[in-house]
Tab-separated table of C-alpha atoms and ligand atoms in Angstrom:
chain	number	residue	atom	x	y	z
A	1	UNK	CA	-42.712	128.312	126.772
A	2	UNK	CA	-43.125	131.993	126.938
A	3	UNK	CA	-45.180	133.253	129.909
A	4	UNK	CA	-46.185	136.873	130.669
A	5	UNK	CA	-47.668	137.770	133.847
A	6	UNK	CA	-49.764	140.735	133.983
A	7	UNK	CA	-47.906	143.583	136.025
A	8	UNK	CA	-51.022	144.821	137.385
A	9	UNK	CA	-52.188	142.407	140.154
A	10	UNK	CA	-52.544	145.135	142.498
A	11	UNK	CA	-55.653	145.291	144.591
A	12	UNK	CA	-55.512	148.914	144.950
A	13	UNK	CA	-55.795	149.519	141.336
A	14	UNK	CA	-59.244	147.776	141.693
A	15	UNK	CA	-60.255	150.292	144.310
A	16	UNK	CA	-59.168	153.026	141.971
A	17	UNK	CA	-61.278	151.477	138.974
A	18	UNK	CA	-64.227	151.172	141.405
A	19	UNK	CA	-64.302	154.813	142.513
A	20	UNK	CA	-64.158	155.888	138.915
A	21	UNK	CA	-67.009	153.399	138.266
A	22	UNK	CA	-69.207	154.735	141.075
A	23	UNK	CA	-69.072	158.207	139.495
A	24	UNK	CA	-71.144	156.893	136.438
A	25	UNK	CA	-69.152	158.915	133.676
A	26	UNK	CA	-68.776	162.020	135.783
A	27	UNK	CA	-65.425	163.184	136.692
A	28	UNK	CA	-63.804	162.386	140.112
A	29	UNK	CA	-61.258	164.876	141.502
A	30	UNK	CA	-57.710	163.642	142.099
A	31	UNK	CA	-58.051	165.024	145.677
A	32	UNK	CA	-61.085	162.945	146.371
A	33	UNK	CA	-59.529	159.670	145.010
A	34	UNK	CA	-56.292	160.399	147.026
A	35	UNK	CA	-58.372	160.633	150.061
A	36	UNK	CA	-60.160	157.402	149.558
A	37	UNK	CA	-57.148	155.496	148.534
A	38	UNK	CA	-55.060	157.385	151.379
A	39	UNK	CA	-52.220	158.330	148.745
A	40	UNK	CA	-51.175	161.685	147.276
A	41	UNK	CA	-52.512	163.335	144.041
A	42	UNK	CA	-49.312	162.493	142.219
A	43	UNK	CA	-49.666	158.991	143.296
A	44	UNK	CA	-53.279	158.851	141.877
A	45	UNK	CA	-51.987	160.246	138.668
A	46	UNK	CA	-49.446	157.560	138.671
A	47	UNK	CA	-52.144	154.990	139.187
A	48	UNK	CA	-54.090	156.631	136.381
A	49	UNK	CA	-51.411	156.222	133.969
A	50	UNK	CA	-50.896	152.653	134.950
A	51	UNK	CA	-54.643	151.984	134.415
A	52	UNK	CA	-54.263	153.684	130.987
A	53	UNK	CA	-51.560	151.471	130.123
A	54	UNK	CA	-53.929	148.355	130.872
A	55	UNK	CA	-56.395	149.791	128.141
A	56	UNK	CA	-58.644	151.857	130.393
A	57	UNK	CA	-59.616	154.973	128.513
A	58	UNK	CA	-59.687	157.861	131.363
A	59	UNK	CA	-60.082	161.427	130.382
A	60	UNK	CA	-58.382	164.188	132.492
A	61	UNK	CA	-60.931	167.085	132.861
A	62	UNK	CA	-59.045	170.151	133.649
A	63	UNK	CA	-59.879	171.287	137.185
A	64	UNK	CA	-62.379	168.550	137.673
A	65	UNK	CA	-60.562	165.365	137.587
A	66	UNK	CA	-60.753	162.060	135.929
A	67	UNK	CA	-63.654	160.430	134.022
A	68	UNK	CA	-63.693	156.866	132.970
A	69	UNK	CA	-64.729	156.538	129.358
A	70	UNK	CA	-64.289	152.969	128.753
A	71	UNK	CA	-62.668	149.855	130.012
A	72	UNK	CA	-60.749	147.025	128.220
A	73	UNK	CA	-62.443	143.882	128.081
A	74	UNK	CA	-59.953	141.781	129.429
A	75	UNK	CA	-60.373	139.327	132.429
A	76	UNK	CA	-57.637	140.757	134.719
A	77	UNK	CA	-57.845	140.428	138.346
A	78	UNK	CA	-58.917	144.207	138.600
A	79	UNK	CA	-61.740	143.687	135.981
A	80	UNK	CA	-63.014	140.529	137.405
A	81	UNK	CA	-62.669	141.778	140.823
A	82	UNK	CA	-64.836	144.733	140.164
A	83	UNK	CA	-67.598	142.452	139.237
A	84	UNK	CA	-67.357	140.122	142.307
A	85	UNK	CA	-70.489	140.338	144.440
A	86	UNK	CA	-70.302	141.019	148.121
A	87	UNK	CA	-71.146	137.436	148.812
A	88	UNK	CA	-68.187	136.313	147.217
A	89	UNK	CA	-65.915	138.781	148.624
A	90	UNK	CA	-67.200	138.115	152.100
A	91	UNK	CA	-66.778	134.356	151.732
A	92	UNK	CA	-63.053	134.747	150.853
A	93	UNK	CA	-62.652	131.519	148.872
A	94	UNK	CA	-62.365	133.672	145.498
A	95	UNK	CA	-61.025	137.268	145.469
A	96	UNK	CA	-58.991	139.609	143.152
A	97	UNK	CA	-55.951	138.893	145.043
A	98	UNK	CA	-56.228	135.227	144.425
A	99	UNK	CA	-56.641	135.796	140.513
A	100	UNK	CA	-53.590	135.340	138.313
A	101	UNK	CA	-53.875	136.608	134.902
A	102	UNK	CA	-51.519	135.546	131.983
A	103	UNK	CA	-51.634	137.278	128.606
A	104	UNK	CA	-50.503	133.834	127.145
A	105	UNK	CA	-49.597	130.741	128.540
A	106	UNK	CA	-49.487	127.009	127.614
A	107	UNK	CA	-52.528	125.892	129.482
A	108	UNK	CA	-53.991	127.369	132.637
A	109	UNK	CA	-54.506	123.922	133.933
A	110	UNK	CA	-50.806	123.146	133.591
A	111	UNK	CA	-49.912	126.729	135.376
A	112	UNK	CA	-52.357	125.888	138.129
A	113	UNK	CA	-50.925	122.561	138.875
A	114	UNK	CA	-47.598	124.171	139.087
A	115	UNK	CA	-48.620	126.911	141.298
A	116	UNK	CA	-50.614	124.443	143.481
A	117	UNK	CA	-47.546	122.395	143.974
A	118	UNK	CA	-45.910	125.599	144.959
A	119	UNK	CA	-48.590	126.250	147.571
A	120	UNK	CA	-51.069	128.393	145.928
A	121	UNK	CA	-54.044	128.785	148.076
A	122	UNK	CA	-57.464	127.222	147.989
A	123	UNK	CA	-59.518	129.425	145.454
A	124	UNK	CA	-56.637	130.467	143.439
A	125	UNK	CA	-57.976	131.252	139.923
A	126	UNK	CA	-55.662	131.157	136.806
A	127	UNK	CA	-56.780	132.934	133.846
A	128	UNK	CA	-55.413	133.346	130.308
A	129	UNK	CA	-56.185	135.491	127.406
A	130	UNK	CA	-54.427	132.864	125.194
A	131	UNK	CA	-53.456	129.282	125.662
A	132	UNK	CA	-50.841	127.640	123.145
A	133	UNK	CA	-51.418	124.233	124.583
A	134	UNK	CA	-54.918	124.246	125.725
A	135	UNK	CA	-55.913	120.760	127.025
A	136	UNK	CA	-59.426	119.008	126.419
A	137	UNK	CA	-60.501	115.813	127.902
A	138	UNK	CA	-59.075	112.438	126.748
A	139	UNK	CA	-55.880	113.941	125.481
A	140	UNK	CA	-57.600	116.353	123.049
A	141	UNK	CA	-56.537	120.034	122.403
A	142	UNK	CA	-58.677	122.881	123.473
A	143	UNK	CA	-58.420	125.660	120.932
A	144	UNK	CA	-57.718	128.814	122.637
A	145	UNK	CA	-57.489	131.639	120.193
A	146	UNK	CA	-56.450	134.962	121.631
A	147	UNK	CA	-58.519	137.939	122.966
A	148	UNK	CA	-62.175	136.997	123.178
A	149	UNK	CA	-62.767	133.565	124.928
A	150	UNK	CA	-62.347	132.569	128.574
A	151	UNK	CA	-59.820	129.939	129.770
A	152	UNK	CA	-59.344	129.498	133.482
A	153	UNK	CA	-58.447	126.953	136.063
A	154	UNK	CA	-59.503	126.952	139.706
A	155	UNK	CA	-57.484	125.617	142.334
A	156	UNK	CA	-59.369	123.826	144.975
A	157	UNK	CA	-58.235	121.870	148.055
A	158	UNK	CA	-61.462	120.163	149.189
A	159	UNK	CA	-61.421	117.490	151.886
A	160	UNK	CA	-63.081	114.740	149.770
A	161	UNK	CA	-61.909	111.395	148.707
A	162	UNK	CA	-60.282	111.082	145.300
A	163	UNK	CA	-63.049	109.041	143.901
A	164	UNK	CA	-65.507	111.800	144.385
A	165	UNK	CA	-63.455	114.424	142.184
A	166	UNK	CA	-65.920	113.638	139.238
A	167	UNK	CA	-68.726	115.173	141.187
A	168	UNK	CA	-67.005	118.438	140.942
A	169	UNK	CA	-67.092	118.482	137.181
A	170	UNK	CA	-70.726	117.934	137.326
A	171	UNK	CA	-71.166	120.751	139.871
A	172	UNK	CA	-69.231	123.000	137.748
A	173	UNK	CA	-71.286	122.183	134.795
A	174	UNK	CA	-74.352	123.412	136.688
A	175	UNK	CA	-72.687	126.641	137.682
A	176	UNK	CA	-71.442	127.121	134.112
A	177	UNK	CA	-75.065	126.392	132.624
A	178	UNK	CA	-76.453	129.155	135.125
A	179	UNK	CA	-73.834	131.598	133.943
A	180	UNK	CA	-74.599	130.924	130.244
A	181	UNK	CA	-78.136	131.408	131.000
A	182	UNK	CA	-77.492	134.509	132.909
A	183	UNK	CA	-76.218	136.283	129.852
A	184	UNK	CA	-79.261	135.502	128.008
A	185	UNK	CA	-78.552	132.311	126.089
A	186	UNK	CA	-81.709	130.032	126.128
A	187	UNK	CA	-81.568	126.265	125.970
A	188	UNK	CA	-78.171	125.573	127.310
A	189	UNK	CA	-77.838	121.768	127.695
A	190	UNK	CA	-75.457	119.800	129.830
A	191	UNK	CA	-73.886	116.896	128.331
A	192	UNK	CA	-72.346	114.283	130.450
A	193	UNK	CA	-69.744	114.732	131.904
A	194	UNK	CA	-68.427	118.085	130.972
A	195	UNK	CA	-69.831	119.647	128.027
A	196	UNK	CA	-72.167	122.695	127.705
A	197	UNK	CA	-74.136	122.790	124.448
A	198	UNK	CA	-75.958	125.531	122.855
A	199	UNK	CA	-78.151	124.529	119.844
A	200	UNK	CA	-76.298	121.072	119.993
A	201	UNK	CA	-73.040	122.658	119.530
A	202	UNK	CA	-70.298	122.932	122.149
A	203	UNK	CA	-70.000	126.269	123.797
A	204	UNK	CA	-67.903	125.237	126.910
A	205	UNK	CA	-65.944	122.391	128.391
A	206	UNK	CA	-64.585	121.511	131.685
A	207	UNK	CA	-61.307	119.588	132.473
A	208	UNK	CA	-60.863	118.337	136.100
A	209	UNK	CA	-57.486	117.093	137.159
A	210	UNK	CA	-56.141	116.258	140.651
A	211	UNK	CA	-53.033	115.382	142.458
A	212	UNK	CA	-53.295	112.693	145.031
A	213	UNK	CA	-50.808	111.516	147.677
A	214	UNK	CA	-51.380	108.698	150.133
A	215	UNK	CA	-55.167	108.560	149.216
A	216	UNK	CA	-55.582	112.194	149.902
A	217	UNK	CA	-56.449	114.886	147.503
A	218	UNK	CA	-53.578	117.374	147.467
A	219	UNK	CA	-55.285	119.701	145.058
A	220	UNK	CA	-57.982	119.559	142.411
A	221	UNK	CA	-57.616	121.811	139.406
A	222	UNK	CA	-61.002	122.489	137.451
A	223	UNK	CA	-60.149	124.021	133.997
A	224	UNK	CA	-63.045	125.737	132.122
A	225	UNK	CA	-63.018	126.932	128.421
A	226	UNK	CA	-65.802	128.913	127.203
A	227	UNK	CA	-66.206	130.184	123.628
A	228	UNK	CA	-67.235	133.610	124.342
A	229	UNK	CA	-66.507	136.305	121.717
A	230	UNK	CA	-64.068	134.733	119.205
A	231	UNK	CA	-65.902	134.211	115.762
A	232	UNK	CA	-66.293	130.539	114.532
A	233	UNK	CA	-63.826	131.547	111.632
A	234	UNK	CA	-61.206	132.143	114.544
A	235	UNK	CA	-61.054	128.180	115.053
A	236	UNK	CA	-59.961	125.577	112.911
A	237	UNK	CA	-62.549	124.164	110.303
A	238	UNK	CA	-62.826	121.093	112.386
A	239	UNK	CA	-63.929	122.843	115.731
A	240	UNK	CA	-65.798	125.784	113.800
A	241	UNK	CA	-68.133	123.151	112.487
A	242	UNK	CA	-69.048	121.814	115.904
A	243	UNK	CA	-68.520	124.786	118.243
A	244	UNK	CA	-71.047	127.554	119.336
A	245	UNK	CA	-70.183	131.002	120.774
A	246	UNK	CA	-71.934	133.091	123.072
A	247	UNK	CA	-71.756	136.196	121.088
A	248	UNK	CA	-72.641	134.274	117.888
A	249	UNK	CA	-75.746	132.798	119.630
A	250	UNK	CA	-76.749	136.244	121.187
A	251	UNK	CA	-75.523	138.519	118.430
A	252	UNK	CA	-73.862	140.635	120.900
A	253	UNK	CA	-70.295	140.729	122.602
A	254	UNK	CA	-70.192	139.451	126.228
A	255	UNK	CA	-67.855	141.003	128.889
A	256	UNK	CA	-65.563	138.461	129.835
A	257	UNK	CA	-64.685	139.651	133.184
A	258	UNK	CA	-68.247	139.993	134.081
A	259	UNK	CA	-69.155	136.448	132.997
A	260	UNK	CA	-66.192	134.944	135.072
A	261	UNK	CA	-67.249	136.883	138.156
A	262	UNK	CA	-70.772	135.813	137.765
A	263	UNK	CA	-69.400	132.113	137.196
A	264	UNK	CA	-67.366	132.336	140.360
A	265	UNK	CA	-70.356	133.529	142.302
A	266	UNK	CA	-72.630	130.652	141.113
A	267	UNK	CA	-69.877	128.210	141.449
A	268	UNK	CA	-69.358	129.222	145.349
A	269	UNK	CA	-73.061	128.610	145.730
A	270	UNK	CA	-72.830	125.117	144.529
A	271	UNK	CA	-69.510	124.330	145.966
A	272	UNK	CA	-70.497	125.433	149.573
A	273	UNK	CA	-73.683	123.364	149.400
A	274	UNK	CA	-71.920	120.443	148.201
A	275	UNK	CA	-69.173	120.638	151.057
A	276	UNK	CA	-72.228	120.970	153.582
A	277	UNK	CA	-74.671	118.429	151.999
A	278	UNK	CA	-72.588	116.110	149.943
A	279	UNK	CA	-73.485	115.140	146.378
A	280	UNK	CA	-76.956	113.759	146.772
A	281	UNK	CA	-79.017	116.925	146.264
A	282	UNK	CA	-76.600	118.061	143.585
A	283	UNK	CA	-77.088	114.825	141.805
A	284	UNK	CA	-80.777	115.058	141.488
A	285	UNK	CA	-80.764	118.577	140.158
A	286	UNK	CA	-77.952	117.514	137.563
A	287	UNK	CA	-80.126	114.565	136.420
A	288	UNK	CA	-83.042	116.909	135.987
A	289	UNK	CA	-81.168	119.377	134.069
A	290	UNK	CA	-79.283	117.044	131.823
A	291	UNK	CA	-82.629	115.242	130.886
A	292	UNK	CA	-80.344	112.159	130.192
A	293	UNK	CA	-82.128	109.615	132.348
A	294	UNK	CA	-84.266	107.201	130.242
A	295	UNK	CA	-82.658	108.211	126.945
A	296	UNK	CA	-80.894	106.284	124.291
A	297	UNK	CA	-77.356	107.066	124.275
A	298	UNK	CA	-74.351	106.056	122.012
A	299	UNK	CA	-71.125	105.598	124.216
A	300	UNK	CA	-67.706	105.819	122.673
A	301	UNK	CA	-65.023	104.502	124.957
A	302	UNK	CA	-61.415	104.510	124.043
A	303	UNK	CA	-61.431	100.798	123.087
A	304	UNK	CA	-65.115	100.279	122.196
A	305	UNK	CA	-68.449	101.713	121.451
A	306	UNK	CA	-72.065	100.673	122.237
A	307	UNK	CA	-75.479	101.904	122.431
A	308	UNK	CA	-77.767	101.672	125.503
A	309	UNK	CA	-80.139	103.338	127.906
A	310	UNK	CA	-78.932	105.940	130.407
A	311	UNK	CA	-80.332	104.450	133.556
A	312	UNK	CA	-78.866	106.794	136.176
A	313	UNK	CA	-76.111	108.697	137.620
A	314	UNK	CA	-74.348	106.978	140.446
A	315	UNK	CA	-73.489	108.274	143.787
A	316	UNK	CA	-69.886	109.100	142.565
A	317	UNK	CA	-71.171	110.875	139.384
A	318	UNK	CA	-70.632	108.301	136.901
A	319	UNK	CA	-73.022	107.387	134.331
A	320	UNK	CA	-74.975	103.964	134.353
A	321	UNK	CA	-75.891	102.779	130.995
A	322	UNK	CA	-77.935	99.772	130.287
A	323	UNK	CA	-76.181	98.134	127.013
A	324	UNK	CA	-78.413	97.236	124.217
A	325	UNK	CA	-76.112	94.198	123.081
A	326	UNK	CA	-75.494	92.507	126.537
A	327	UNK	CA	-78.452	93.840	128.569
A	328	UNK	CA	-75.640	94.440	131.397
A	329	UNK	CA	-75.519	97.729	133.184
A	330	UNK	CA	-72.128	99.540	132.505
A	331	UNK	CA	-70.625	102.164	134.526
A	332	UNK	CA	-69.084	104.794	132.225
A	333	UNK	CA	-66.143	106.365	133.769
A	334	UNK	CA	-64.568	108.369	130.979
A	335	UNK	CA	-65.454	108.734	127.140
A	336	UNK	CA	-68.071	110.483	125.176
A	337	UNK	CA	-71.814	110.091	125.564
A	338	UNK	CA	-74.288	111.294	123.035
A	339	UNK	CA	-78.012	111.344	123.162
A	340	UNK	CA	-79.663	109.633	120.123
A	341	UNK	CA	-82.191	111.951	119.058
B	401	LIG	C1	-63.129	119.448	127.139
B	401	LIG	O1	-64.302	119.807	126.874
B	401	LIG	O2	-62.579	118.631	126.675
B	401	LIG	C2	-62.495	120.200	128.207
B	401	LIG	C3	-61.915	121.439	127.854
B	401	LIG	C4	-61.234	122.213	128.904
B	401	LIG	C5	-60.525	123.451	128.495
B	401	LIG	C6	-60.160	124.556	129.611
B	401	LIG	S1	-59.522	125.924	128.867
B	401	LIG	C7	-58.719	126.417	130.544
B	401	LIG	C8	-58.206	124.935	131.077
B	401	LIG	N1	-56.836	124.944	130.671
B	401	LIG	C9	-56.662	123.904	129.711
B	401	LIG	O3	-55.646	123.549	129.338
B	401	LIG	N2	-58.043	123.132	129.606
B	401	LIG	C10	-59.023	123.918	130.428
């Protein structure tokens, strides 16, 4: 497996980007930047060169300084960090220094698991531009073409019982639905337990995994894949036929770093609320959003399929379905559930 870690995890780089951004296309002198960062003009120049190597287009204007012309659209720690709100930065769960970016990796969930076992902090976010072995639910593959989509995993260390971990998937779905609506995509649907749909096609998925020791959660990894800018032709035919992408839906490119930062901010809100109040209020909102209650559904489990009526979401976050064949209420722990329209 080949791993390439971004050489620019440096938080100071972020300060430099931010001071160029604040100038709104006007040049900023090397001296002013140097004063702000507390470094020499030569050091500023070196950092500008570093930024250029990351794909930031920066013009040197003689005797006036540096102008930011354009930014690369890659969800690096600096890029995502630049969009994190002050609420997120003040909270401290997430932050640019806790974002780890890979140009290419096997699976951010796998890497997050390794890092978590090595002691990575609560709130570490592992992001990749490309996954060679992206994982979906139920042993499926998550197609992860290079350079346009989002693949990331959150490492969390909540003090909750392992049986409640599924609740985190539902909460993540709510945050993701908000972030998708936030870029202007109307009509996003949440499909139990982990799918986000646009126009009935899958635009994002969530894979929650955890490590448990002596009935205690050591860590949870919440992996999120979002089809952002990669065109449907960039997927295999099988996936291209059932997937949606944000750019395809909105007819414009979406800035991945801004999307990820917005997601983290929305997730943080839900997560803090969940830790304070438990699952009950979130359960009601999820039920309302998903509009599944009372609907006729098709349930595909690993070993059997049945139809029935979605009765409720139980307190752990599992779906209760009244089977049409037996009349018995089934608690669906895993599997696929489709609304029968
Ligand atoms: C699903 O819908 O089946 C879940 C898909 C989850 C995909 C994401 S992409 C980032 C993270 N790393 C993985 O290998 N999988 C998750």
